[in-house]
PDB file of C-alpha atoms in Angstrom:
ATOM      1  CA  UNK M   1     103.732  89.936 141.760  1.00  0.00           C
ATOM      2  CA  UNK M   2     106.008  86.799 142.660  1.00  0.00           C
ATOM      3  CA  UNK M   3     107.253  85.010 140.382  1.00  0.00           C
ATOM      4  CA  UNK M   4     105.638  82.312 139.312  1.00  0.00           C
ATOM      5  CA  UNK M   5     102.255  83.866 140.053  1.00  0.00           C
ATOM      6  CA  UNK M   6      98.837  84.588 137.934  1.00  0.00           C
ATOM      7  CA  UNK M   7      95.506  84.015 137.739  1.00  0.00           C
ATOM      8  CA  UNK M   8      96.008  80.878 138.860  1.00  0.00           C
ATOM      9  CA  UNK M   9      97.902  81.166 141.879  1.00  0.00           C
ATOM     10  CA  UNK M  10      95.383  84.177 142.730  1.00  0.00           C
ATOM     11  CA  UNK M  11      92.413  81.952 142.781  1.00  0.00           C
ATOM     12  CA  UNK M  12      94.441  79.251 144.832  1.00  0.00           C
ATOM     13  CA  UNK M  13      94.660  82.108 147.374  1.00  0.00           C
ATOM     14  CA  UNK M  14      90.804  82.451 147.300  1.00  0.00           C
ATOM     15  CA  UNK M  15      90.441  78.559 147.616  1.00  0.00           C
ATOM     16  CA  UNK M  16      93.268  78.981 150.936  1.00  0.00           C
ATOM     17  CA  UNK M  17      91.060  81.879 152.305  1.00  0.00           C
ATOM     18  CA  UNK M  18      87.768  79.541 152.195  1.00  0.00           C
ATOM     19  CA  UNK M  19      89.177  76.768 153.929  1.00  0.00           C
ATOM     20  CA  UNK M  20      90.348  78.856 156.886  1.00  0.00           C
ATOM     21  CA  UNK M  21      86.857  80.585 156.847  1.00  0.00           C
ATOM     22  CA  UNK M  22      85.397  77.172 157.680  1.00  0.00           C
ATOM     23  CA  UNK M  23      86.704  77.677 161.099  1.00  0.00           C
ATOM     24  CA  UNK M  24      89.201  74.109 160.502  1.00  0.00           C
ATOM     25  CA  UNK M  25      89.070  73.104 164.596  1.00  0.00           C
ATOM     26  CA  UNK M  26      92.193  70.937 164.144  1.00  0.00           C
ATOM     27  CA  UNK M  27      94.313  74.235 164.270  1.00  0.00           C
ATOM     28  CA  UNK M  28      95.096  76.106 167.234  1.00  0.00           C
ATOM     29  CA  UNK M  29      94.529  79.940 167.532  1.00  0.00           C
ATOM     30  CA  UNK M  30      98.221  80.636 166.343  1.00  0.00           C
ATOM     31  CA  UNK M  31      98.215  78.337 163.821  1.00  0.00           C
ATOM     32  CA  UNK M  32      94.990  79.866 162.135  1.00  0.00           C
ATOM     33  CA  UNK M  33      96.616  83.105 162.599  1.00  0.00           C
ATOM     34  CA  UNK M  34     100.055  82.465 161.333  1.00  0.00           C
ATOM     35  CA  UNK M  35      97.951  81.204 158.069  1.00  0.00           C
ATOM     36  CA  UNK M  36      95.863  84.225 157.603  1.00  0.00           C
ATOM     37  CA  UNK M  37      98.537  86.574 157.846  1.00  0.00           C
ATOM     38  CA  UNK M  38     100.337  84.391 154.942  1.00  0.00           C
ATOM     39  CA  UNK M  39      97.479  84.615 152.526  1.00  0.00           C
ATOM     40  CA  UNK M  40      97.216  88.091 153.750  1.00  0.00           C
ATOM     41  CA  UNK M  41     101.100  88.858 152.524  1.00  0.00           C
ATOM     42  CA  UNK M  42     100.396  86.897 149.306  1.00  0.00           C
ATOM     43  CA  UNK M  43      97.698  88.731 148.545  1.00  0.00           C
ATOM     44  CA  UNK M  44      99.414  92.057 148.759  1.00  0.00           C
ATOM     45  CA  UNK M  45     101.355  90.645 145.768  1.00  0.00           C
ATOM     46  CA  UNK M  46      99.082  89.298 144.074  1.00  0.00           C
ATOM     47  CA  UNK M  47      97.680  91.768 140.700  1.00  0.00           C
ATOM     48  CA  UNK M  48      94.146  92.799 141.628  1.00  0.00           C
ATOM     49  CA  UNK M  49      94.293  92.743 137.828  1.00  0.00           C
ATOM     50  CA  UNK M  50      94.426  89.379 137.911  1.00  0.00           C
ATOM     51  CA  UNK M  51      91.809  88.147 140.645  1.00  0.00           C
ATOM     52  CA  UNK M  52      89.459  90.216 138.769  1.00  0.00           C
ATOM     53  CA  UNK M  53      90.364  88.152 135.180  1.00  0.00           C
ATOM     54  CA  UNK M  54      88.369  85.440 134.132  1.00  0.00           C
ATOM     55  CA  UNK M  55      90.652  82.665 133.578  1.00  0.00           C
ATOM     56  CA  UNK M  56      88.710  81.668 130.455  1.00  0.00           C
ATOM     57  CA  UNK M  57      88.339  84.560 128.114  1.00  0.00           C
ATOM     58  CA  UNK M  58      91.519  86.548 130.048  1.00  0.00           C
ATOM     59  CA  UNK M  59      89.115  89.482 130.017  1.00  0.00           C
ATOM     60  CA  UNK M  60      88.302  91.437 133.480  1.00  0.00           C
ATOM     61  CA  UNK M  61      85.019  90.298 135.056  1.00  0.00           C
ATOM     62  CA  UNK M  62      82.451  92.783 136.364  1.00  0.00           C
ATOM     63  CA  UNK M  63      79.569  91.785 138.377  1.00  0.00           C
ATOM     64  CA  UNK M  64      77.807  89.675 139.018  1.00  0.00           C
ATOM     65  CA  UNK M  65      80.752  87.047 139.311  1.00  0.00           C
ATOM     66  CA  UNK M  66      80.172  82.965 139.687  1.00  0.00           C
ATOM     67  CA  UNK M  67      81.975  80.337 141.227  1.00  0.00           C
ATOM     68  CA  UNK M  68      81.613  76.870 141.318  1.00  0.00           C
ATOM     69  CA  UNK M  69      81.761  74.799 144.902  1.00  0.00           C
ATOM     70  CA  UNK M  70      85.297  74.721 144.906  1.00  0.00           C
ATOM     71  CA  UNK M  71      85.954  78.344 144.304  1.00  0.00           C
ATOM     72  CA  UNK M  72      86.711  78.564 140.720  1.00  0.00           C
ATOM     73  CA  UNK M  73      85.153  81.951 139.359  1.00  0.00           C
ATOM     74  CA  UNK M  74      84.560  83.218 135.881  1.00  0.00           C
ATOM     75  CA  UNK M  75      82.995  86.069 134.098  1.00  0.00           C
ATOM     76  CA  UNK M  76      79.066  85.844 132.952  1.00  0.00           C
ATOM     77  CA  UNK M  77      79.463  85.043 129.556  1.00  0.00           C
ATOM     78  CA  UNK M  78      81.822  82.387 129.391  1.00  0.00           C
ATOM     79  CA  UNK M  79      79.530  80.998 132.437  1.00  0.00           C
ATOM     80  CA  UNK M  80      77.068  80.779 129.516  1.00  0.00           C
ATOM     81  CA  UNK M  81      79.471  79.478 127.252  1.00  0.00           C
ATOM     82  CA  UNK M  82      80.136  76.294 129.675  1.00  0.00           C
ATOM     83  CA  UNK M  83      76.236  75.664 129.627  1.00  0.00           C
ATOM     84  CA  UNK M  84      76.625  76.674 133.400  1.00  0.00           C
ATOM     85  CA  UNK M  85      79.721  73.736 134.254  1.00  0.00           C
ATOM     86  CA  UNK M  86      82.642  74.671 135.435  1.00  0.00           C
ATOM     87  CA  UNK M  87      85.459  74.419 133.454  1.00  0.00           C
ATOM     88  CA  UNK M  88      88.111  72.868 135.772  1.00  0.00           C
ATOM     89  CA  UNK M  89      86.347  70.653 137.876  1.00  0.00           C
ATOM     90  CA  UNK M  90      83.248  69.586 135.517  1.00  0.00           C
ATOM     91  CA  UNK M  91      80.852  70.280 138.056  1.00  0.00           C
ATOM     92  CA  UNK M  92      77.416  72.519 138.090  1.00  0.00           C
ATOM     93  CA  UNK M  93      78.077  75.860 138.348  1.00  0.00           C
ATOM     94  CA  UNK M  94      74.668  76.673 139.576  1.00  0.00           C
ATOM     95  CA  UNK M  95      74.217  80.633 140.713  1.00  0.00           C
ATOM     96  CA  UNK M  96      76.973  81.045 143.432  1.00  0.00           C
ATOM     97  CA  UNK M  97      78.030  84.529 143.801  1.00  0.00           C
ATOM     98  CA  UNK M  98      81.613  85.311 144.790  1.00  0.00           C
ATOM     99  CA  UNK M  99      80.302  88.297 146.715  1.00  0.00           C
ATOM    100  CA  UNK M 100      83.879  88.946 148.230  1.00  0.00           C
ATOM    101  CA  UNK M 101      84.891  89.205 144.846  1.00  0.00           C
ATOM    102  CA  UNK M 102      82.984  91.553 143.855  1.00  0.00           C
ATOM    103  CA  UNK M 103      83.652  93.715 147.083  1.00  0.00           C
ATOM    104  CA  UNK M 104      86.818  93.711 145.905  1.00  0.00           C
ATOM    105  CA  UNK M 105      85.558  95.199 142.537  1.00  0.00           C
ATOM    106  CA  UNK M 106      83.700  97.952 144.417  1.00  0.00           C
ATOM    107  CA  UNK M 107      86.588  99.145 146.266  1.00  0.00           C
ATOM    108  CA  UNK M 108      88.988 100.113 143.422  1.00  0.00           C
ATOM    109  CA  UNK M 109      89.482 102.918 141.048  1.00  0.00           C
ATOM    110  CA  UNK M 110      91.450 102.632 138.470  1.00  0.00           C
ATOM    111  CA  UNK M 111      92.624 104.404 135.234  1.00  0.00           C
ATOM    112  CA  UNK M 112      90.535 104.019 131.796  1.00  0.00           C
ATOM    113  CA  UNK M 113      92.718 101.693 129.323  1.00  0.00           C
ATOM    114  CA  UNK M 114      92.617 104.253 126.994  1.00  0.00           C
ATOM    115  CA  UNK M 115      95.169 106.295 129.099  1.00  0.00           C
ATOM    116  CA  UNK M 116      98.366 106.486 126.697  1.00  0.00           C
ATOM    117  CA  UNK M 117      96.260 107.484 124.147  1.00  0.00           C
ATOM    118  CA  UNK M 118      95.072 111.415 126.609  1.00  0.00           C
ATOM    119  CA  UNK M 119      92.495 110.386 128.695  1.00  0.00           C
ATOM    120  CA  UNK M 120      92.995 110.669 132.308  1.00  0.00           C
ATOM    121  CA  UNK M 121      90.132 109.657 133.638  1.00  0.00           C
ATOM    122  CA  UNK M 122      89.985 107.792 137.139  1.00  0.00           C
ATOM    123  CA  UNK M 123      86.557 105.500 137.153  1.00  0.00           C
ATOM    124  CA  UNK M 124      85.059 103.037 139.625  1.00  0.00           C
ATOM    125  CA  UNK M 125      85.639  99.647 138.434  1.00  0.00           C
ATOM    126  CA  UNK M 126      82.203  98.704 137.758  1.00  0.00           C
ATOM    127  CA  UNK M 127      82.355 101.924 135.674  1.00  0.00           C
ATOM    128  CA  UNK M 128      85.190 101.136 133.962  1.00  0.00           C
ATOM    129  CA  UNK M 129      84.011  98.911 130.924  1.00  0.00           C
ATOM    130  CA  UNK M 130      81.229 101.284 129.719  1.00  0.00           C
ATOM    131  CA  UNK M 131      83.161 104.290 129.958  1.00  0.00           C
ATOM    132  CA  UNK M 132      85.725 102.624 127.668  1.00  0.00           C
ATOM    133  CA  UNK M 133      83.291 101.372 125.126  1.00  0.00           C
ATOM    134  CA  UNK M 134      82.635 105.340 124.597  1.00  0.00           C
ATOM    135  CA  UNK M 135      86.160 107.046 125.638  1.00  0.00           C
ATOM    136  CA  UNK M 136      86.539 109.604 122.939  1.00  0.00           C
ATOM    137  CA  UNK M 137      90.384 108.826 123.404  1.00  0.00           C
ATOM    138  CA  UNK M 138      89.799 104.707 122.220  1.00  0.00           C
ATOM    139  CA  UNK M 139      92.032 104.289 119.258  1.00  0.00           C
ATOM    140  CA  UNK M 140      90.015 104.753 115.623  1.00  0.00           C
ATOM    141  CA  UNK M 141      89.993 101.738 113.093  1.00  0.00           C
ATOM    142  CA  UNK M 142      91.838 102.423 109.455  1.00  0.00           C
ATOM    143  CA  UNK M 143      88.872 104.359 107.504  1.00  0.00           C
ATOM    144  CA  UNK M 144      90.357 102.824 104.265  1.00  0.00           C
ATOM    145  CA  UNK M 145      87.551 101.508 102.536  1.00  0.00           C
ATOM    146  CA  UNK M 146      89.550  98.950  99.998  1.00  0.00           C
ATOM    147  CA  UNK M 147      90.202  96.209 102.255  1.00  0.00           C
ATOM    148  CA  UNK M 148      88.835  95.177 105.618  1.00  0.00           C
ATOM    149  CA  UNK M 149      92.218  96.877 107.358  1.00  0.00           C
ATOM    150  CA  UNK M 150      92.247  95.568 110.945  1.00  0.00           C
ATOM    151  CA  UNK M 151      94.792  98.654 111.742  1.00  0.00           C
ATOM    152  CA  UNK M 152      93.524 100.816 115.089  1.00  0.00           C
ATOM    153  CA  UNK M 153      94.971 103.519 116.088  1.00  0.00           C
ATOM    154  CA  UNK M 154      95.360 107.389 116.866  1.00  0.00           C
ATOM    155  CA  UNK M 155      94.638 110.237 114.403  1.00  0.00           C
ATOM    156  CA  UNK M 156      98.423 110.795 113.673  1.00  0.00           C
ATOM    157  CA  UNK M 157      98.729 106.925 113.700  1.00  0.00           C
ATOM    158  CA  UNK M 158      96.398 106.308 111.017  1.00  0.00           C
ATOM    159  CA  UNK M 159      97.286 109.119 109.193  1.00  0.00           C
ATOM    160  CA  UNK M 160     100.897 107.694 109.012  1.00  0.00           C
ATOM    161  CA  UNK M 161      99.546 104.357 107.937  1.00  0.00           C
ATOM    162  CA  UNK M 162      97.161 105.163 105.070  1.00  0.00           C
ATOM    163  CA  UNK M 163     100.442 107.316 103.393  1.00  0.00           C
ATOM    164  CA  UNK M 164     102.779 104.706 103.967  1.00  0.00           C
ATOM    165  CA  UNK M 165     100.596 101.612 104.122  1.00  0.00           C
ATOM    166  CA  UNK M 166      97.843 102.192 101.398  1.00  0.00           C
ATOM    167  CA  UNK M 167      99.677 105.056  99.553  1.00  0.00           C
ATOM    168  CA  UNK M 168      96.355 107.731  99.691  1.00  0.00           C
ATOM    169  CA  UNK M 169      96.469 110.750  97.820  1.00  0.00           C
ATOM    170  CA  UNK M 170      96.970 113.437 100.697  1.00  0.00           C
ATOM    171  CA  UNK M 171      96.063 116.876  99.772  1.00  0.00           C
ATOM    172  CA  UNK M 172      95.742 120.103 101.478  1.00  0.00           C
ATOM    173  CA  UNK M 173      93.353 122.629 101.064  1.00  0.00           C
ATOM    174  CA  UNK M 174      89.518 122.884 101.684  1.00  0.00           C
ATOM    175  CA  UNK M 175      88.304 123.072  97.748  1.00  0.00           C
ATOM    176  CA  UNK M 176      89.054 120.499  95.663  1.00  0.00           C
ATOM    177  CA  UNK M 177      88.186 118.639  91.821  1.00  0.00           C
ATOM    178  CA  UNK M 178      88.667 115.438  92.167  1.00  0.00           C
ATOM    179  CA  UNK M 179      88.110 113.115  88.713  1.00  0.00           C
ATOM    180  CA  UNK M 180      87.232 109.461  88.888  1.00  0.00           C
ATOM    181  CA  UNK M 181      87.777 106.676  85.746  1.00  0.00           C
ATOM    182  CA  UNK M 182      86.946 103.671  85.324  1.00  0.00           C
ATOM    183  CA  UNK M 183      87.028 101.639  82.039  1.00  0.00           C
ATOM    184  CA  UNK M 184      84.070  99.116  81.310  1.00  0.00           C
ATOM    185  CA  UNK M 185      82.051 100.574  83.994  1.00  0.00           C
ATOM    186  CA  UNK M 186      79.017  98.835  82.448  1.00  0.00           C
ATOM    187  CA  UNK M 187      80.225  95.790  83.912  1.00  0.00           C
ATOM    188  CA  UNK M 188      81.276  96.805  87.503  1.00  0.00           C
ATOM    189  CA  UNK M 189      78.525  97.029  89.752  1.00  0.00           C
ATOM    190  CA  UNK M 190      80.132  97.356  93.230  1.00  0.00           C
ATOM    191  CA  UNK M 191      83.545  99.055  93.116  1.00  0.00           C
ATOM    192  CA  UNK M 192      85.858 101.130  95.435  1.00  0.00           C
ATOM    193  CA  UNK M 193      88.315 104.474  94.244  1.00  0.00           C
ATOM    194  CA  UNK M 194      91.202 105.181  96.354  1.00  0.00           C
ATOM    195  CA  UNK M 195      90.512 107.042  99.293  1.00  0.00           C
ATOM    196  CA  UNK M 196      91.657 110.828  99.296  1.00  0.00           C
ATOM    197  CA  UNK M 197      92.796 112.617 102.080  1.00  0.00           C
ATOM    198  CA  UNK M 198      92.312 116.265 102.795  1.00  0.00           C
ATOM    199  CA  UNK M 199      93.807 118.477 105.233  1.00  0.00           C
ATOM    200  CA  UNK M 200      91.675 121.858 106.244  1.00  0.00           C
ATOM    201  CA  UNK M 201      91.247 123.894 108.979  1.00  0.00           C
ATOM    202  CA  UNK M 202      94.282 121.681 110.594  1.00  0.00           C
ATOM    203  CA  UNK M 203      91.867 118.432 110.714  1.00  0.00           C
ATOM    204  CA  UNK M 204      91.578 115.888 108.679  1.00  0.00           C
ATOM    205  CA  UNK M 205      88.916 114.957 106.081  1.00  0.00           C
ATOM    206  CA  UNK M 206      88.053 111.358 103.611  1.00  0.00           C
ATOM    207  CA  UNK M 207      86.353 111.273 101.005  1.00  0.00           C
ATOM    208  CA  UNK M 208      84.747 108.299  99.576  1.00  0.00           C
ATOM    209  CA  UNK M 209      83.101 107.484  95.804  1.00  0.00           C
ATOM    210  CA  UNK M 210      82.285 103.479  95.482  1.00  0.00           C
ATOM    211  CA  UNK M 211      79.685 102.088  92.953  1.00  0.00           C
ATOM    212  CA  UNK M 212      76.870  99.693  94.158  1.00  0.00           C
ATOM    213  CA  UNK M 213      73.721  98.990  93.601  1.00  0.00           C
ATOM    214  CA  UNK M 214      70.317 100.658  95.322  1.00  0.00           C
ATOM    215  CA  UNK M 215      67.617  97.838  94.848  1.00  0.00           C
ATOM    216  CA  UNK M 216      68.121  96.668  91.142  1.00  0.00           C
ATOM    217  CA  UNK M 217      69.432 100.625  90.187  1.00  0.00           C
ATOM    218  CA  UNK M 218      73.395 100.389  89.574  1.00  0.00           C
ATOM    219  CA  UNK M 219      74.533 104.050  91.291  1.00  0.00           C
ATOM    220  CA  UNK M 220      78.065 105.674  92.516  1.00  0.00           C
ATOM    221  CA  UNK M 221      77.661 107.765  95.913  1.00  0.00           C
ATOM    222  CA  UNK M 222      80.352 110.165  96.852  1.00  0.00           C
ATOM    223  CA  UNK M 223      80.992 111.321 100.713  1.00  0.00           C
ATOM    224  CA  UNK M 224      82.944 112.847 103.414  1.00  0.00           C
ATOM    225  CA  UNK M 225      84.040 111.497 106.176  1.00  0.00           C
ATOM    226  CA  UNK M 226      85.919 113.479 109.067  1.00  0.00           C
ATOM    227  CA  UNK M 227      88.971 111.549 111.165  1.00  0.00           C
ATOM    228  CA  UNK M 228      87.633 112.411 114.774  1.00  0.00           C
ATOM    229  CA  UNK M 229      84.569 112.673 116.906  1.00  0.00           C
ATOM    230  CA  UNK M 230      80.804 113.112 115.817  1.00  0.00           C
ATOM    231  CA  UNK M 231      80.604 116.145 118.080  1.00  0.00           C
ATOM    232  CA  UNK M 232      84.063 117.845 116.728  1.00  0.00           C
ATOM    233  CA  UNK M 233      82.465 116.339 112.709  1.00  0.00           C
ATOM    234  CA  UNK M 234      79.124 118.507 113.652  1.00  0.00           C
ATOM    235  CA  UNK M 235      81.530 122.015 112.950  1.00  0.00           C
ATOM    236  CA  UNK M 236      81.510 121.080 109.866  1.00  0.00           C
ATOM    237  CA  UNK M 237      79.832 121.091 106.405  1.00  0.00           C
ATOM    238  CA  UNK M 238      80.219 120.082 102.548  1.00  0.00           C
ATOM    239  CA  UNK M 239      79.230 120.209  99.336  1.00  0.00           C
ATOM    240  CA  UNK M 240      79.648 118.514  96.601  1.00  0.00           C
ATOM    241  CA  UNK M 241      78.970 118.810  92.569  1.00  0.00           C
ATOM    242  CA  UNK M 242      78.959 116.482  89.303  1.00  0.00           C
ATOM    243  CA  UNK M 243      77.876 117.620  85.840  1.00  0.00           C
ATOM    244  CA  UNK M 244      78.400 118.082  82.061  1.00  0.00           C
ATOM    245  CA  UNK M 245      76.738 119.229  79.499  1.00  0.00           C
ATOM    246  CA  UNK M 246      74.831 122.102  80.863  1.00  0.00           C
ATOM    247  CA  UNK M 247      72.813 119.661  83.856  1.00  0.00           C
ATOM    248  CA  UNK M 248      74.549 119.043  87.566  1.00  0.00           C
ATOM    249  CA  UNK M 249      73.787 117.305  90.645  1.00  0.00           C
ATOM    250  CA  UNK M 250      74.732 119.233  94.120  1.00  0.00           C
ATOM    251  CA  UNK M 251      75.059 117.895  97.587  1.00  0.00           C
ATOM    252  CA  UNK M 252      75.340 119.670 101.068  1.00  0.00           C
ATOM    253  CA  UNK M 253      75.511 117.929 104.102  1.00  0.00           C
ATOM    254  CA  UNK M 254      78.154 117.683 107.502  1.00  0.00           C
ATOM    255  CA  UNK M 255      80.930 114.717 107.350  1.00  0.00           C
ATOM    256  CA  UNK M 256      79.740 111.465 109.875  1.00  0.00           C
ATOM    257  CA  UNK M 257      82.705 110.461 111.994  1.00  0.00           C
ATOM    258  CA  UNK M 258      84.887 107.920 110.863  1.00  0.00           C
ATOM    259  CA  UNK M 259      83.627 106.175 113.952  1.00  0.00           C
ATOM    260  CA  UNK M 260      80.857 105.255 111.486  1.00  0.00           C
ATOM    261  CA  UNK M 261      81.677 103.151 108.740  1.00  0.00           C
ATOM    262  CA  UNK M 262      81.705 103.846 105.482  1.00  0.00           C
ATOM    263  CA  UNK M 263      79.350 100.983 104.408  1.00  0.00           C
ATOM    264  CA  UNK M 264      77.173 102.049 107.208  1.00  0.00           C
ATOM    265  CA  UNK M 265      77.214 105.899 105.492  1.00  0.00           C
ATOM    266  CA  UNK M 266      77.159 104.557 102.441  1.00  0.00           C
ATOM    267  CA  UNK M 267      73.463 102.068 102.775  1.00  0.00           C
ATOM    268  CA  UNK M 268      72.344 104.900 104.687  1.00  0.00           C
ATOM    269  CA  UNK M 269      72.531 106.652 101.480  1.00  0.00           C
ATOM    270  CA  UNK M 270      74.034 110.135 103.215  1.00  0.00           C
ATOM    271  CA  UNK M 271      76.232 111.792 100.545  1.00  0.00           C
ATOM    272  CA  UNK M 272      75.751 112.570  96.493  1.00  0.00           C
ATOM    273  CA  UNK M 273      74.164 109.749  95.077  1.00  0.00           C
ATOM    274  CA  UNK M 274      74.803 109.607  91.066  1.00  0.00           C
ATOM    275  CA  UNK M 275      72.515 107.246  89.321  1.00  0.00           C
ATOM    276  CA  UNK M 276      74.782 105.234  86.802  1.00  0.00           C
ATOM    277  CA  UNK M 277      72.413 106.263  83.240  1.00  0.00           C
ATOM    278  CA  UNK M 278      73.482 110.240  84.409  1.00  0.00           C
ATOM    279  CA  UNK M 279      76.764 109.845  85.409  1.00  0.00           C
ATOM    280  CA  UNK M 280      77.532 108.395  81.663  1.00  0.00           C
ATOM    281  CA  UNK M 281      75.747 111.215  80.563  1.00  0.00           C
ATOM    282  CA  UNK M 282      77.837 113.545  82.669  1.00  0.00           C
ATOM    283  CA  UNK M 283      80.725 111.393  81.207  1.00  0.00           C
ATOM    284  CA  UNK M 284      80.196 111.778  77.312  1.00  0.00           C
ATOM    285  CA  UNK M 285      76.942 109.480  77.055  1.00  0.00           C
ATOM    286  CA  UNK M 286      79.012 106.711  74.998  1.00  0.00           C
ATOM    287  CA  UNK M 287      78.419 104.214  77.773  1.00  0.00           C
ATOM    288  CA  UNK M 288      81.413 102.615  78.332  1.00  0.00           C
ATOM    289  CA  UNK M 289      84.168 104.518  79.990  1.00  0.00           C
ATOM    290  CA  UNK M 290      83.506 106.575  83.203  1.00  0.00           C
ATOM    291  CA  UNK M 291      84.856 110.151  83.715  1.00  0.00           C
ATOM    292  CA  UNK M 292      83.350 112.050  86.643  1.00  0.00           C
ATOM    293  CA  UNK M 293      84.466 115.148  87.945  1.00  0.00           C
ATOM    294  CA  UNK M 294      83.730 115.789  91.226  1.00  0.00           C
ATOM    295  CA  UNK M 295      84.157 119.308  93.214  1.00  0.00           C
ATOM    296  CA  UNK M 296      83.785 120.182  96.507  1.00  0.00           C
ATOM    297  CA  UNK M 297      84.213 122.485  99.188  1.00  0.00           C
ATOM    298  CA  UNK M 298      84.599 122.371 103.068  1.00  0.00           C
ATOM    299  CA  UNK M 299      83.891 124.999 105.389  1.00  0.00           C
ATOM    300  CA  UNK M 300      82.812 125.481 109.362  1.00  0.00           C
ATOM    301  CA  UNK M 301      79.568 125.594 110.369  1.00  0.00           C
ATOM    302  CA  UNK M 302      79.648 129.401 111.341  1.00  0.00           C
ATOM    303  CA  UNK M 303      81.659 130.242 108.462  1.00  0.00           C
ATOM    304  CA  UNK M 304      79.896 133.074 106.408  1.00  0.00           C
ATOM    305  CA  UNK M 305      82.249 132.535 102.955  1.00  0.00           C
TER     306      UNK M 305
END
């Protein structure tokens, strides 16, 4: 691109290319010529990336794309946004199609944006947006449940944040007897344990126990969730066991993605669900103090142990 360029010298060159489309009679045949070839060169360095960018949002437009008299284009929803006036030269937008534009769109393929993270893909442009919305290579976001973490990233990425970041207990193994305490647990209705990390079958697994409340019944759910796709999750299953004094409560079920949340898991109610009155019981029945040990095992679907 020359310097100095952008988005805004690329529409400029869109503007130049409309006025010489009008046929201007006080040039001569050479001089019309001499002009197209210029815009012609300037296109060539101009970033297709950046004709195709809404100057708004800075997002790539997809079709259909609007322009105002003059030439000025943007993407549908910040069309909306402007209550249908455009931006730069507060005029009515109206429903003027920049149909060369969106030739241009047509023409191209180009690489899915999720391309340093493995996927190779090569997609139409108008293509291009939904594939990436579903590209089992888009980066994960932090499956720590403690905060609203904003960190995205690759398996080994996130892994190497929740050690070093939120100091998880990592594990390895695919059995395990976890025990969860909490003092004056009479008083905390919504509360979330450390996440714990397990490593089996050379994948990665979280498991989750919070306390909140179903209707007006205080209860503590404990699940699994697995650090990849739904499909790759689906070769999986667990169980998982509380008890004391003679009585337990058992779970089996396969780990959701953590492309699912775990609030979303968790008000869908799919993992051990421990009303609050039992798991004191389980705990020594004096009502205060919570101790709850939880076991559970992991194993793949066609596993016969």
């Amino acid at each position: 691109m020359a310097p100095g360029g952008g988005v805004s010298s690329c529409k400029e060159l869109v503007e130049s290319w409309q006025k010489i489309s009008r046929f201007d009679t006080t040039k001569t045949h050479d001089e019309l010529e001499k002009s197209i070839t210029c815009i012609g060169e300037k296109f060539q360095k101009c970033s297709i990336h950046e004709m195709l960018e809404c100057p708004i949002c800075k997002r790539s437009m997809y079709p259909p794309f609007y322009q105002c008299p003059n030439g000025h284009t943007l993407c549908t929803n910040c069309k909306i946004e402007a209550q249908n006036c455009c931006p730069t030269y507060q005029v009515e937008l109206g429903n003027i199609r920049c149909l060369a534009l969106e030739k241009v769109g047509e023409s191209l393929e180009l690489p899915c944006r999720h391309q340093n993270l493995g996927c190779h893909k090569i997609l139409p442009y108008h293509r291009k947006l939904k594939h990436e919305r579903r590209c089992k290579f888009r980066p994960y976001h932090c499956p720590y449940a403690g905060s609203e973490c904003s960190i995205k990233g690759d398996i080994p990425t996130l892994m190497l944040h929740l050690k070093e970041d939120h100091k998880v207990d990592m594990h390895t193994g695919c059995t395990f007897n976890h025990r969860y305490v909490k003092s004056n647990a009479q008083q905390v209705d919504n509360a979330i344990w450390m996440l714990t990390v397990f490593d089996c079958f050379g994948r990665q697994f979280v498991l989750h126990f919070e306390a909140f409340s179903l209707g007006m019944t205080p209860v503590y759910i404990a699940f699994l969730r697995f650090m990849g796709e739904d499909n790759e999750a689906k070769m999986f299953n667990y169980s998982l066991e509380v008890g004391g004094f003679g009585r337990k409560l058992t779970w089996q079920g396969v780990p959701r993605s953590i492309r699912d949340s775990h609030r979303k898991i968790r008000d869908c109610q799919d993992g051990l669900i421990i009303p609050r009155s039992l798991a004191f019981f389980f705990s020594g029945g004096n009502g205060e103090e919570l101790t709850l040990k939880v076991i559970g095992r992991i194993w793949k679907e066609h596993s016969t142990s």
